[in-house]
RNA sequence: GGGCCUUUAGCUCAGCUGGUUAGAGCAUCCCUCUGAUAAGGGGAAGGUCUGUGGUUCAAGUCCACAAAGGCCCA
């Protein structure tokens, strides 16, 4: 027997129960066992950064991940189920620093690298635990670590990383220090999620880098890049674009560069970064620009013609010349007196100077005008000051013109030696003194604040400087072509993903893999201080073999700083001692290697071959083309020359409901836990599932509520309806005779087959929303048509074949739908499955997620059944429209509905005659005998058929058709199957199939048309029909009063009434019907007893006073067999009284609704009835029942 | 500056290879049904499909250009 179903479930509460059920039954592990050995479907999880709680934007992608894993598991595939955590890099460091209140790198070094790295690991373990719990809450089935174990390791690591522990893994006990065990998380011996800080992950990157080095791709390069002097690190272009430009007022300083060969003449140069003037080497002009020679006072100045307006005061233009003409002019620099500017090759920190040693000139000697296409006139003077040590583009010009490089700043933004009075000064504090110095030297021209967008550090908001640094790179030219070839072998969804990736690959520069920080991959590069040669080591074993010192310090530790730094090796070139470079790795190395490291590459070749490449990966598009997708592809290309994945699904960005990014400070952010608690995981998952991939998603509570109301609630209502009546009838699938299926049954089953085919095809094609759309359409058909049209079949007393068929059909639909929806909404489907299947078939699989995907059999879709129902529904819709237009309420029965339809469609409708009559509340269905009375025809060509046939002549054919006499044309087409038209004086013939005949209703409000159908209602209300209508009105009011007075569904009542004449007659004539519908055992005219619930009303020119009271209760509960006699739908059974629905008294909302109706009533029916007045009164006032808190002001039911 | 995506009703979005009168949900208004009930159903209103040009018998759909917004690169 099915368990009772609450009418108004809390989905979040239900989901927690299901989570407990899965845990208690070990449901996930059971699924793994069931599918072990099946064909493989390989999903590779893109690692989530374990640095903060996960957000609702993560839940989007994670829903896809879970959905496709569940779908494939149901289809019988064996899966790996491994989640991944991204663990290393600056993101984690930043948060640890924040926790500690650190400001700069010096704070970290003072604190100590070893404890700092421990804190980073602890943070990762902590948020891995948090994200694990959140993911479980979302319904993700993965091979999760126990969060408690992760927290235990976190705490043990903090106490003593060297303490020895034993954990139990899939292959038995694993013993080691805490640090060693943490380094083995996710590996086969410990299982669970992979962590990119694992030893295996790090050493596999070593192997990759060594492979690259063997190809000659690894090199040390020097560049000028954005730098935060507080953090002491370079900031990549990517980091800048995500967080950080601000509008900022900088000094706009204009200075003179006196020309050496033209006494009294100067270039005018403008800059917003005065500190870079100390390192000026050249001045750039645009070769295509026009420059002017200007006399102002005693001096002659040069600037571009387009920037003349920046001059103040009087001046005289002496002449014009092209930028080309200025090339090579030599000038005196602003700080030529500094030693740094007098050094051949330029000046920089000692370690970098050798790079420019081949350049013979000093900055002073090099000062000259160079040509540069990028010079513009939007700001400044059209003459750009070039300091190759202080700007990225300037540095490119150094390469182009072999200019010296003067790089003034150390990593903390302080002037290095060689800069005279500036040495030792922080860059942030020198502007005023530089300006003063230039004034003293006569170089100063003007200073005006200038507001512009300037990059800042995303972590500390310090304005960035540009600084010369050396970093390590992997040259990508050798991989560019192979990567593009492999990219084309991958299926990208949406398709434009491939173009994006190819575009990136065409444009990508060499991959900068180093970062001067502490927590991350220890780059396996050992550099010899003596000869500058470097080696890249490919494994821990190689390192041990080549170590000459420090191995004892490192042994037993994970390959992280600081311990790895202690190991020194023999230089393979000069035999000297090489040390590891101090840099850590780019975190995308960590994420890119996972299709090797997690698949036991090198350790278990068979396993790797079994699971590589991934069948499927999915991540949010923004960023991933040059991040994870890129690094994943690159690693696979370098190591195996294979694509790392067969299908890549990318999706857009999640925004708040207001269309803006979610921001805590804007108040539009929703945290995952909050969302899960408020709206539940299933609702969220369905929102994600319905979303198109390539459009940004607006996520918020309004959409969530709509999703709940549109999808989850109707699903629940159908289920609840089924269970309620199946319990009352004691129906179970085991006992079911097949019954005799009706047209309606066959229709919904045909729709179900259609749905299975659609959903299966869409998911096989990785198109989630194309699966979700037909599901919603089906649910609408099921809830608002099948169930609505079938209700009486479940209510009725007889347990006949028709009722059996109804139960069997609805049951089959519900169970199949449950399976189809299981990957989408795993919680509610599990609940449904437990009650619908397990409660009556204990031998069935324990979980819906252990079951098999419904078989696709598109052949079972019965097109005729579907078309019949379509026709019937069209007619019903039109009939409703006719009633609405004519203000003919459905409660008033009418004599007949008259339909105009093509003769061959008549059978479709007679098939569904009973349905149409009932739905429209009419007595007869007729087909128009003389259509011409009701309709005219509009003739339209079938464009697809006739367009190509007639080509340019087509418009004339169309016109001829429109001009033809419709009635005659239709007659001709119907009798002979063809029609002759005259076009351009020639006769052409069209066939019946080439012409679409659209009937058009003739004037008159009681007719509606759509497509091939026209529906008319006979609006004559005979006295008999009127009486029946009044009887229905009477019933309606009794039912209302029953609810208002708080009666149970099953209560028998005595009904007293006082009615005007017409109504009284109708009540008499339809007494039997009234008693049945209202469970009235005694229908008494006249006397209104005290103590009863009463109401009065006026309608249709009649008046009514009602009083009802409970009939004397029978001695005991009625036997089930007996309850059926009186009522069609209300059912007395002890169990029924415990249904929350039936227990509900006429509550506040009901009376509000009534108030709303009372208010509306006079408006709509003023012509027919007097203003309604009905006062629900509850005499015995059972419970808080009919406390008529009816607020007259209530405007509509929606106001609640 | 280059590449890609988006632009359809007040809002959020569907519209397959060009083809009949461009659809849905929400919101609004009107009506209705009622023991799925803090639900349900029907109807109305709401569109120069961002603009301009082109191809075509036929363009929301294809092409070109432009505009706005977004993503990426430089």
PDB file of N, CA and C (backbone and C1' of nucleotides) in Angstrom, chain A residues 626 692 706 717 783-784 877 891 940 943-944 951-952 954-955 996 998 1036 1042 1049 1129 1141-1142 1144 1157 1164, chain B residues 3-4 14-15 19-21 25 30-38 40-44 57 71-73:
ATOM      1  N   UNK A 626      41.391  29.924 -22.270  1.00  0.00           N
ATOM      2  CA  UNK A 626      42.833  30.085 -22.088  1.00  0.00           C
ATOM      3  C   UNK A 626      43.264  29.556 -20.734  1.00  0.00           C
ATOM      4  N   UNK A 692      19.451  27.737 -21.421  1.00  0.00           N
ATOM      5  CA  UNK A 692      20.276  27.551 -22.612  1.00  0.00           C
ATOM      6  C   UNK A 692      21.722  27.840 -22.284  1.00  0.00           C
ATOM      7  N   UNK A 706       8.791  30.541  -9.589  1.00  0.00           N
ATOM      8  CA  UNK A 706       8.065  30.189 -10.807  1.00  0.00           C
ATOM      9  C   UNK A 706       8.361  28.738 -11.199  1.00  0.00           C
ATOM     10  N   UNK A 717       1.457  17.406  -7.354  1.00  0.00           N
ATOM     11  CA  UNK A 717       0.005  17.325  -7.278  1.00  0.00           C
ATOM     12  C   UNK A 717      -0.537  16.099  -7.994  1.00  0.00           C
ATOM     13  N   UNK A 783      -1.043  16.926 -16.210  1.00  0.00           N
ATOM     14  CA  UNK A 783      -1.736  17.521 -15.076  1.00  0.00           C
ATOM     15  C   UNK A 783      -3.031  18.207 -15.495  1.00  0.00           C
ATOM     16  N   UNK A 784      -2.936  18.998 -16.542  1.00  0.00           N
ATOM     17  CA  UNK A 784      -4.071  19.847 -16.878  1.00  0.00           C
ATOM     18  C   UNK A 784      -4.987  19.244 -17.927  1.00  0.00           C
ATOM     19  N   UNK A 877     -10.985  24.183 -26.898  1.00  0.00           N
ATOM     20  CA  UNK A 877     -10.440  25.525 -26.688  1.00  0.00           C
ATOM     21  C   UNK A 877     -11.311  26.568 -27.383  1.00  0.00           C
ATOM     22  N   UNK A 891     -21.078  26.808 -16.463  1.00  0.00           N
ATOM     23  CA  UNK A 891     -22.028  26.141 -15.574  1.00  0.00           C
ATOM     24  C   UNK A 891     -23.421  26.040 -16.206  1.00  0.00           C
ATOM     25  N   UNK A 940      -5.599  29.919 -49.185  1.00  0.00           N
ATOM     26  CA  UNK A 940      -4.183  30.291 -49.157  1.00  0.00           C
ATOM     27  C   UNK A 940      -3.392  29.238 -49.913  1.00  0.00           C
ATOM     28  N   UNK A 943       2.643  27.541 -49.642  1.00  0.00           N
ATOM     29  CA  UNK A 943       3.840  28.201 -50.165  1.00  0.00           C
ATOM     30  C   UNK A 943       4.946  27.230 -50.530  1.00  0.00           C
ATOM     31  N   UNK A 944       5.116  26.263 -49.661  1.00  0.00           N
ATOM     32  CA  UNK A 944       6.205  25.329 -49.877  1.00  0.00           C
ATOM     33  C   UNK A 944       6.033  24.552 -51.188  1.00  0.00           C
ATOM     34  N   UNK A 951       7.545  30.134 -59.037  1.00  0.00           N
ATOM     35  CA  UNK A 951       8.631  31.110 -59.020  1.00  0.00           C
ATOM     36  C   UNK A 951       8.100  32.530 -59.036  1.00  0.00           C
ATOM     37  N   UNK A 952       8.599  33.299 -59.993  1.00  0.00           N
ATOM     38  CA  UNK A 952       8.259  34.725 -60.034  1.00  0.00           C
ATOM     39  C   UNK A 952       6.766  34.958 -60.261  1.00  0.00           C
ATOM     40  N   UNK A 954       4.492  33.440 -58.773  1.00  0.00           N
ATOM     41  CA  UNK A 954       3.781  33.017 -57.569  1.00  0.00           C
ATOM     42  C   UNK A 954       2.862  34.079 -56.971  1.00  0.00           C
ATOM     43  N   UNK A 955       3.319  35.329 -56.876  1.00  0.00           N
ATOM     44  CA  UNK A 955       2.430  36.341 -56.290  1.00  0.00           C
ATOM     45  C   UNK A 955       1.115  36.460 -57.054  1.00  0.00           C
ATOM     46  N   UNK A 996      -4.638  25.652 -49.016  1.00  0.00           N
ATOM     47  CA  UNK A 996      -5.060  25.529 -47.624  1.00  0.00           C
ATOM     48  C   UNK A 996      -6.374  26.289 -47.471  1.00  0.00           C
ATOM     49  N   UNK A 998      -9.005  27.795 -45.163  1.00  0.00           N
ATOM     50  CA  UNK A 998      -9.204  28.236 -43.786  1.00  0.00           C
ATOM     51  C   UNK A 998     -10.606  28.806 -43.627  1.00  0.00           C
ATOM     52  N   UNK A1036     -23.135  24.395  -6.325  1.00  0.00           N
ATOM     53  CA  UNK A1036     -21.926  25.171  -6.110  1.00  0.00           C
ATOM     54  C   UNK A1036     -21.969  25.913  -4.767  1.00  0.00           C
ATOM     55  N   UNK A1042     -20.209  24.301   2.546  1.00  0.00           N
ATOM     56  CA  UNK A1042     -19.566  23.175   3.243  1.00  0.00           C
ATOM     57  C   UNK A1042     -18.137  23.539   3.619  1.00  0.00           C
ATOM     58  N   UNK A1049     -14.673  16.430   3.934  1.00  0.00           N
ATOM     59  CA  UNK A1049     -15.112  15.981   2.616  1.00  0.00           C
ATOM     60  C   UNK A1049     -16.220  14.950   2.754  1.00  0.00           C
ATOM     61  N   UNK A1129     -17.925  11.418  -5.589  1.00  0.00           N
ATOM     62  CA  UNK A1129     -16.541  11.828  -5.387  1.00  0.00           C
ATOM     63  C   UNK A1129     -16.158  11.940  -3.924  1.00  0.00           C
ATOM     64  N   UNK A1141      -5.726  17.839   3.476  1.00  0.00           N
ATOM     65  CA  UNK A1141      -6.611  18.649   2.648  1.00  0.00           C
ATOM     66  C   UNK A1141      -8.011  18.682   3.228  1.00  0.00           C
ATOM     67  N   UNK A1142      -8.475  17.502   3.580  1.00  0.00           N
ATOM     68  CA  UNK A1142      -9.857  17.456   4.010  1.00  0.00           C
ATOM     69  C   UNK A1142     -10.009  18.047   5.397  1.00  0.00           C
ATOM     70  N   UNK A1144      -8.586  20.628   6.397  1.00  0.00           N
ATOM     71  CA  UNK A1144      -8.434  22.085   6.390  1.00  0.00           C
ATOM     72  C   UNK A1144      -9.776  22.784   6.552  1.00  0.00           C
ATOM     73  N   UNK A1157     -14.568  37.582  -4.750  1.00  0.00           N
ATOM     74  CA  UNK A1157     -15.594  37.246  -5.714  1.00  0.00           C
ATOM     75  C   UNK A1157     -16.826  38.120  -5.517  1.00  0.00           C
ATOM     76  N   UNK A1164     -19.735  41.889 -13.123  1.00  0.00           N
ATOM     77  CA  UNK A1164     -19.808  41.029 -14.291  1.00  0.00           C
ATOM     78  C   UNK A1164     -21.237  40.659 -14.656  1.00  0.00           C
TER      79      UNK A1164
ATOM     80  P     G B   3      37.216  40.752 -37.408  1.00  0.00           P
ATOM     81  O5'   G B   3      37.136  39.538 -36.395  1.00  0.00           O
ATOM     82  C5'   G B   3      37.853  38.334 -36.653  1.00  0.00           C
ATOM     83  C4'   G B   3      37.668  37.366 -35.520  1.00  0.00           C
ATOM     84  C3'   G B   3      36.227  37.068 -35.144  1.00  0.00           C
ATOM     85  O3'   G B   3      35.622  36.142 -36.010  1.00  0.00           O
ATOM     86  C1'   G B   3      37.468  37.488 -33.190  1.00  0.00           C
ATOM     87  P     C B   4      34.029  36.230 -36.290  1.00  0.00           P
ATOM     88  O5'   C B   4      33.408  35.710 -34.922  1.00  0.00           O
ATOM     89  C5'   C B   4      33.599  34.363 -34.525  1.00  0.00           C
ATOM     90  C4'   C B   4      33.134  34.179 -33.100  1.00  0.00           C
ATOM     91  C3'   C B   4      31.672  34.528 -32.835  1.00  0.00           C
ATOM     92  O3'   C B   4      30.777  33.535 -33.262  1.00  0.00           O
ATOM     93  C1'   C B   4      33.017  35.451 -31.138  1.00  0.00           C
ATOM     94  P     A B  14      16.548  31.507 -25.412  1.00  0.00           P
ATOM     95  O5'   A B  14      15.477  30.401 -25.830  1.00  0.00           O
ATOM     96  C5'   A B  14      14.383  30.765 -26.603  1.00  0.00           C
ATOM     97  C4'   A B  14      13.503  29.585 -26.790  1.00  0.00           C
ATOM     98  C3'   A B  14      13.497  29.066 -28.225  1.00  0.00           C
ATOM     99  O3'   A B  14      14.466  28.080 -28.413  1.00  0.00           O
ATOM    100  C1'   A B  14      11.302  29.606 -27.577  1.00  0.00           C
ATOM    101  P     G B  15      15.161  27.933 -29.819  1.00  0.00           P
ATOM    102  O5'   G B  15      13.914  27.756 -30.775  1.00  0.00           O
ATOM    103  C5'   G B  15      14.087  27.877 -32.161  1.00  0.00           C
ATOM    104  C4'   G B  15      12.767  28.126 -32.829  1.00  0.00           C
ATOM    105  C3'   G B  15      12.894  28.892 -34.140  1.00  0.00           C
ATOM    106  O3'   G B  15      13.226  28.032 -35.209  1.00  0.00           O
ATOM    107  C1'   G B  15      11.317  29.971 -32.790  1.00  0.00           C
ATOM    108  P     G B  19      10.917  29.011 -42.624  1.00  0.00           P
ATOM    109  O5'   G B  19       9.788  29.173 -43.730  1.00  0.00           O
ATOM    110  C5'   G B  19       9.168  30.426 -43.910  1.00  0.00           C
ATOM    111  C4'   G B  19       7.817  30.251 -44.540  1.00  0.00           C
ATOM    112  C3'   G B  19       7.083  28.978 -44.137  1.00  0.00           C
ATOM    113  O3'   G B  19       5.693  29.259 -44.069  1.00  0.00           O
ATOM    114  C1'   G B  19       7.373  29.001 -46.477  1.00  0.00           C
ATOM    115  P     U B  20       5.054  29.636 -42.644  1.00  0.00           P
ATOM    116  O5'   U B  20       3.625  30.181 -43.081  1.00  0.00           O
ATOM    117  C5'   U B  20       3.477  30.928 -44.286  1.00  0.00           C
ATOM    118  C4'   U B  20       2.014  31.101 -44.537  1.00  0.00           C
ATOM    119  C3'   U B  20       1.254  31.738 -43.374  1.00  0.00           C
ATOM    120  O3'   U B  20       0.286  32.630 -43.914  1.00  0.00           O
ATOM    121  C1'   U B  20       0.299  29.640 -43.894  1.00  0.00           C
ATOM    122  P     U B  21       0.574  34.123 -43.828  1.00  0.00           P
ATOM    123  O5'   U B  21       0.199  34.460 -42.325  1.00  0.00           O
ATOM    124  C5'   U B  21       0.349  35.790 -41.876  1.00  0.00           C
ATOM    125  C4'   U B  21      -0.169  35.919 -40.469  1.00  0.00           C
ATOM    126  C3'   U B  21       0.499  35.001 -39.440  1.00  0.00           C
ATOM    127  O3'   U B  21       0.635  35.729 -38.237  1.00  0.00           O
ATOM    128  C1'   U B  21      -1.828  34.684 -39.402  1.00  0.00           C
ATOM    129  P     G B  25       1.452  30.104 -21.697  1.00  0.00           P
ATOM    130  O5'   G B  25       2.559  30.409 -20.596  1.00  0.00           O
ATOM    131  C5'   G B  25       3.120  29.346 -19.830  1.00  0.00           C
ATOM    132  C4'   G B  25       4.216  29.893 -18.958  1.00  0.00           C
ATOM    133  C3'   G B  25       3.805  31.074 -18.081  1.00  0.00           C
ATOM    134  O3'   G B  25       3.171  30.663 -16.894  1.00  0.00           O
ATOM    135  C1'   G B  25       5.828  31.581 -19.185  1.00  0.00           C
ATOM    136  P     C B  30     -10.156  43.307 -13.773  1.00  0.00           P
ATOM    137  O5'   C B  30     -10.979  42.450 -14.835  1.00  0.00           O
ATOM    138  C5'   C B  30     -11.815  43.098 -15.781  1.00  0.00           C
ATOM    139  C4'   C B  30     -12.314  42.101 -16.782  1.00  0.00           C
ATOM    140  C3'   C B  30     -12.988  40.859 -16.207  1.00  0.00           C
ATOM    141  O3'   C B  30     -14.313  41.107 -15.780  1.00  0.00           O
ATOM    142  C1'   C B  30     -11.506  40.219 -17.925  1.00  0.00           C
ATOM    143  P     C B  31     -14.878  40.273 -14.530  1.00  0.00           P
ATOM    144  O5'   C B  31     -15.005  38.809 -15.145  1.00  0.00           O
ATOM    145  C5'   C B  31     -15.951  38.558 -16.176  1.00  0.00           C
ATOM    146  C4'   C B  31     -15.714  37.221 -16.802  1.00  0.00           C
ATOM    147  C3'   C B  31     -15.922  36.004 -15.901  1.00  0.00           C
ATOM    148  O3'   C B  31     -17.286  35.727 -15.686  1.00  0.00           O
ATOM    149  C1'   C B  31     -13.989  35.691 -17.223  1.00  0.00           C
ATOM    150  P     U B  32     -17.702  34.982 -14.323  1.00  0.00           P
ATOM    151  O5'   U B  32     -17.078  33.530 -14.539  1.00  0.00           O
ATOM    152  C5'   U B  32     -17.549  32.712 -15.600  1.00  0.00           C
ATOM    153  C4'   U B  32     -16.657  31.518 -15.736  1.00  0.00           C
ATOM    154  C3'   U B  32     -16.700  30.550 -14.563  1.00  0.00           C
ATOM    155  O3'   U B  32     -17.807  29.680 -14.689  1.00  0.00           O
ATOM    156  C1'   U B  32     -14.446  30.935 -15.214  1.00  0.00           C
ATOM    157  P     C B  33     -18.442  29.044 -13.411  1.00  0.00           P
ATOM    158  O5'   C B  33     -17.435  27.851 -13.111  1.00  0.00           O
ATOM    159  C5'   C B  33     -17.211  26.870 -14.103  1.00  0.00           C
ATOM    160  C4'   C B  33     -16.071  25.995 -13.672  1.00  0.00           C
ATOM    161  C3'   C B  33     -16.210  25.429 -12.276  1.00  0.00           C
ATOM    162  O3'   C B  33     -17.061  24.308 -12.290  1.00  0.00           O
ATOM    163  C1'   C B  33     -14.020  26.250 -12.584  1.00  0.00           C
ATOM    164  P     U B  34     -17.873  23.997 -11.020  1.00  0.00           P
ATOM    165  O5'   U B  34     -16.941  22.810 -10.618  1.00  0.00           O
ATOM    166  C5'   U B  34     -16.819  22.335  -9.336  1.00  0.00           C
ATOM    167  C4'   U B  34     -15.436  22.633  -8.860  1.00  0.00           C
ATOM    168  C3'   U B  34     -15.321  22.581  -7.366  1.00  0.00           C
ATOM    169  O3'   U B  34     -15.212  21.234  -6.967  1.00  0.00           O
ATOM    170  C1'   U B  34     -14.058  24.374  -8.241  1.00  0.00           C
ATOM    171  P     G B  35     -15.621  20.934  -5.412  1.00  0.00           P
ATOM    172  O5'   G B  35     -14.249  20.428  -4.783  1.00  0.00           O
ATOM    173  C5'   G B  35     -13.012  20.604  -5.432  1.00  0.00           C
ATOM    174  C4'   G B  35     -11.975  19.875  -4.617  1.00  0.00           C
ATOM    175  C3'   G B  35     -12.029  18.377  -4.782  1.00  0.00           C
ATOM    176  O3'   G B  35     -10.736  17.809  -4.832  1.00  0.00           O
ATOM    177  C1'   G B  35     -12.550  18.996  -2.544  1.00  0.00           C
ATOM    178  P     A B  36      -9.988  17.944  -6.156  1.00  0.00           P
ATOM    179  O5'   A B  36      -8.539  18.449  -5.739  1.00  0.00           O
ATOM    180  C5'   A B  36      -7.746  17.598  -4.963  1.00  0.00           C
ATOM    181  C4'   A B  36      -6.351  18.174  -4.879  1.00  0.00           C
ATOM    182  C3'   A B  36      -6.335  19.687  -4.781  1.00  0.00           C
ATOM    183  O3'   A B  36      -5.354  20.139  -3.878  1.00  0.00           O
ATOM    184  C1'   A B  36      -5.177  19.002  -6.724  1.00  0.00           C
ATOM    185  P     U B  37      -5.100  20.160  -2.506  1.00  0.00           P
ATOM    186  O5'   U B  37      -5.455  21.645  -2.091  1.00  0.00           O
ATOM    187  C5'   U B  37      -4.662  22.711  -2.545  1.00  0.00           C
ATOM    188  C4'   U B  37      -5.477  23.973  -2.507  1.00  0.00           C
ATOM    189  C3'   U B  37      -6.339  24.130  -1.261  1.00  0.00           C
ATOM    190  O3'   U B  37      -6.181  25.434  -0.752  1.00  0.00           O
ATOM    191  C1'   U B  37      -7.635  24.408  -3.212  1.00  0.00           C
ATOM    192  P     A B  38      -4.885  25.828   0.033  1.00  0.00           P
ATOM    193  O5'   A B  38      -4.057  26.638  -1.060  1.00  0.00           O
ATOM    194  C5'   A B  38      -4.682  27.605  -1.852  1.00  0.00           C
ATOM    195  C4'   A B  38      -3.829  28.869  -1.863  1.00  0.00           C
ATOM    196  C3'   A B  38      -2.432  28.654  -2.454  1.00  0.00           C
ATOM    197  O3'   A B  38      -2.056  29.843  -3.126  1.00  0.00           O
ATOM    198  C1'   A B  38      -2.247  29.424  -0.260  1.00  0.00           C
ATOM    199  P     G B  40      -2.037  27.282 -10.329  1.00  0.00           P
ATOM    200  O5'   G B  40      -3.210  26.449 -11.010  1.00  0.00           O
ATOM    201  C5'   G B  40      -3.041  25.057 -11.255  1.00  0.00           C
ATOM    202  C4'   G B  40      -4.276  24.483 -11.868  1.00  0.00           C
ATOM    203  C3'   G B  40      -4.750  25.147 -13.152  1.00  0.00           C
ATOM    204  O3'   G B  40      -4.008  24.748 -14.282  1.00  0.00           O
ATOM    205  C1'   G B  40      -6.589  24.856 -11.725  1.00  0.00           C
ATOM    206  P     G B  41      -3.769  25.757 -15.422  1.00  0.00           P
ATOM    207  O5'   G B  41      -5.203  25.839 -16.095  1.00  0.00           O
ATOM    208  C5'   G B  41      -5.772  24.680 -16.691  1.00  0.00           C
ATOM    209  C4'   G B  41      -7.123  25.023 -17.251  1.00  0.00           C
ATOM    210  C3'   G B  41      -7.147  26.170 -18.252  1.00  0.00           C
ATOM    211  O3'   G B  41      -6.765  25.749 -19.545  1.00  0.00           O
ATOM    212  C1'   G B  41      -8.846  26.501 -16.670  1.00  0.00           C
ATOM    213  P     G B  42      -6.066  26.773 -20.483  1.00  0.00           P
ATOM    214  O5'   G B  42      -7.277  27.716 -20.903  1.00  0.00           O
ATOM    215  C5'   G B  42      -8.365  27.168 -21.636  1.00  0.00           C
ATOM    216  C4'   G B  42      -9.418  28.216 -21.843  1.00  0.00           C
ATOM    217  C3'   G B  42      -8.947  29.486 -22.533  1.00  0.00           C
ATOM    218  O3'   G B  42      -8.869  29.338 -23.935  1.00  0.00           O
ATOM    219  C1'   G B  42     -10.242  30.050 -20.646  1.00  0.00           C
ATOM    220  P     G B  43      -7.786  30.174 -24.703  1.00  0.00           P
ATOM    221  O5'   G B  43      -8.364  31.649 -24.577  1.00  0.00           O
ATOM    222  C5'   G B  43      -9.581  31.976 -25.217  1.00  0.00           C
ATOM    223  C4'   G B  43     -10.056  33.332 -24.785  1.00  0.00           C
ATOM    224  C3'   G B  43      -9.161  34.498 -25.137  1.00  0.00           C
ATOM    225  O3'   G B  43      -9.301  34.884 -26.491  1.00  0.00           O
ATOM    226  C1'   G B  43      -9.896  34.734 -22.915  1.00  0.00           C
ATOM    227  P     A B  44      -8.133  35.599 -27.221  1.00  0.00           P
ATOM    228  O5'   A B  44      -8.183  37.047 -26.570  1.00  0.00           O
ATOM    229  C5'   A B  44      -9.334  37.870 -26.739  1.00  0.00           C
ATOM    230  C4'   A B  44      -9.175  39.127 -25.938  1.00  0.00           C
ATOM    231  C3'   A B  44      -7.958  39.962 -26.287  1.00  0.00           C
ATOM    232  O3'   A B  44      -8.221  40.811 -27.391  1.00  0.00           O
ATOM    233  C1'   A B  44      -8.080  39.712 -23.943  1.00  0.00           C
ATOM    234  P     C B  57      13.102  35.169 -57.621  1.00  0.00           P
ATOM    235  O5'   C B  57      11.706  35.355 -56.876  1.00  0.00           O
ATOM    236  C5'   C B  57      10.683  36.150 -57.465  1.00  0.00           C
ATOM    237  C4'   C B  57       9.408  35.977 -56.683  1.00  0.00           C
ATOM    238  C3'   C B  57       9.547  36.136 -55.178  1.00  0.00           C
ATOM    239  O3'   C B  57       9.489  37.500 -54.812  1.00  0.00           O
ATOM    240  C1'   C B  57       8.334  34.159 -55.644  1.00  0.00           C
ATOM    241  P     C B  71      31.673  41.238 -19.928  1.00  0.00           P
ATOM    242  O5'   C B  71      32.231  40.014 -20.765  1.00  0.00           O
ATOM    243  C5'   C B  71      31.917  38.684 -20.379  1.00  0.00           C
ATOM    244  C4'   C B  71      32.465  37.705 -21.381  1.00  0.00           C
ATOM    245  C3'   C B  71      33.955  37.809 -21.666  1.00  0.00           C
ATOM    246  O3'   C B  71      34.756  37.217 -20.658  1.00  0.00           O
ATOM    247  C1'   C B  71      32.794  37.615 -23.697  1.00  0.00           C
ATOM    248  P     C B  72      36.170  37.835 -20.364  1.00  0.00           P
ATOM    249  O5'   C B  72      36.982  37.482 -21.684  1.00  0.00           O
ATOM    250  C5'   C B  72      37.330  36.135 -21.965  1.00  0.00           C
ATOM    251  C4'   C B  72      37.897  35.999 -23.344  1.00  0.00           C
ATOM    252  C3'   C B  72      39.200  36.723 -23.632  1.00  0.00           C
ATOM    253  O3'   C B  72      40.323  36.091 -23.056  1.00  0.00           O
ATOM    254  C1'   C B  72      37.743  36.989 -25.457  1.00  0.00           C
ATOM    255  P     C B  73      41.552  36.975 -22.611  1.00  0.00           P
ATOM    256  O5'   C B  73      42.165  37.454 -24.004  1.00  0.00           O
ATOM    257  C5'   C B  73      42.804  36.508 -24.847  1.00  0.00           C
ATOM    258  C4'   C B  73      43.080  37.101 -26.198  1.00  0.00           C
ATOM    259  C3'   C B  73      44.068  38.255 -26.259  1.00  0.00           C
ATOM    260  O3'   C B  73      45.418  37.832 -26.145  1.00  0.00           O
ATOM    261  C1'   C B  73      42.224  38.731 -27.645  1.00  0.00           C
TER     262        C B  73
END
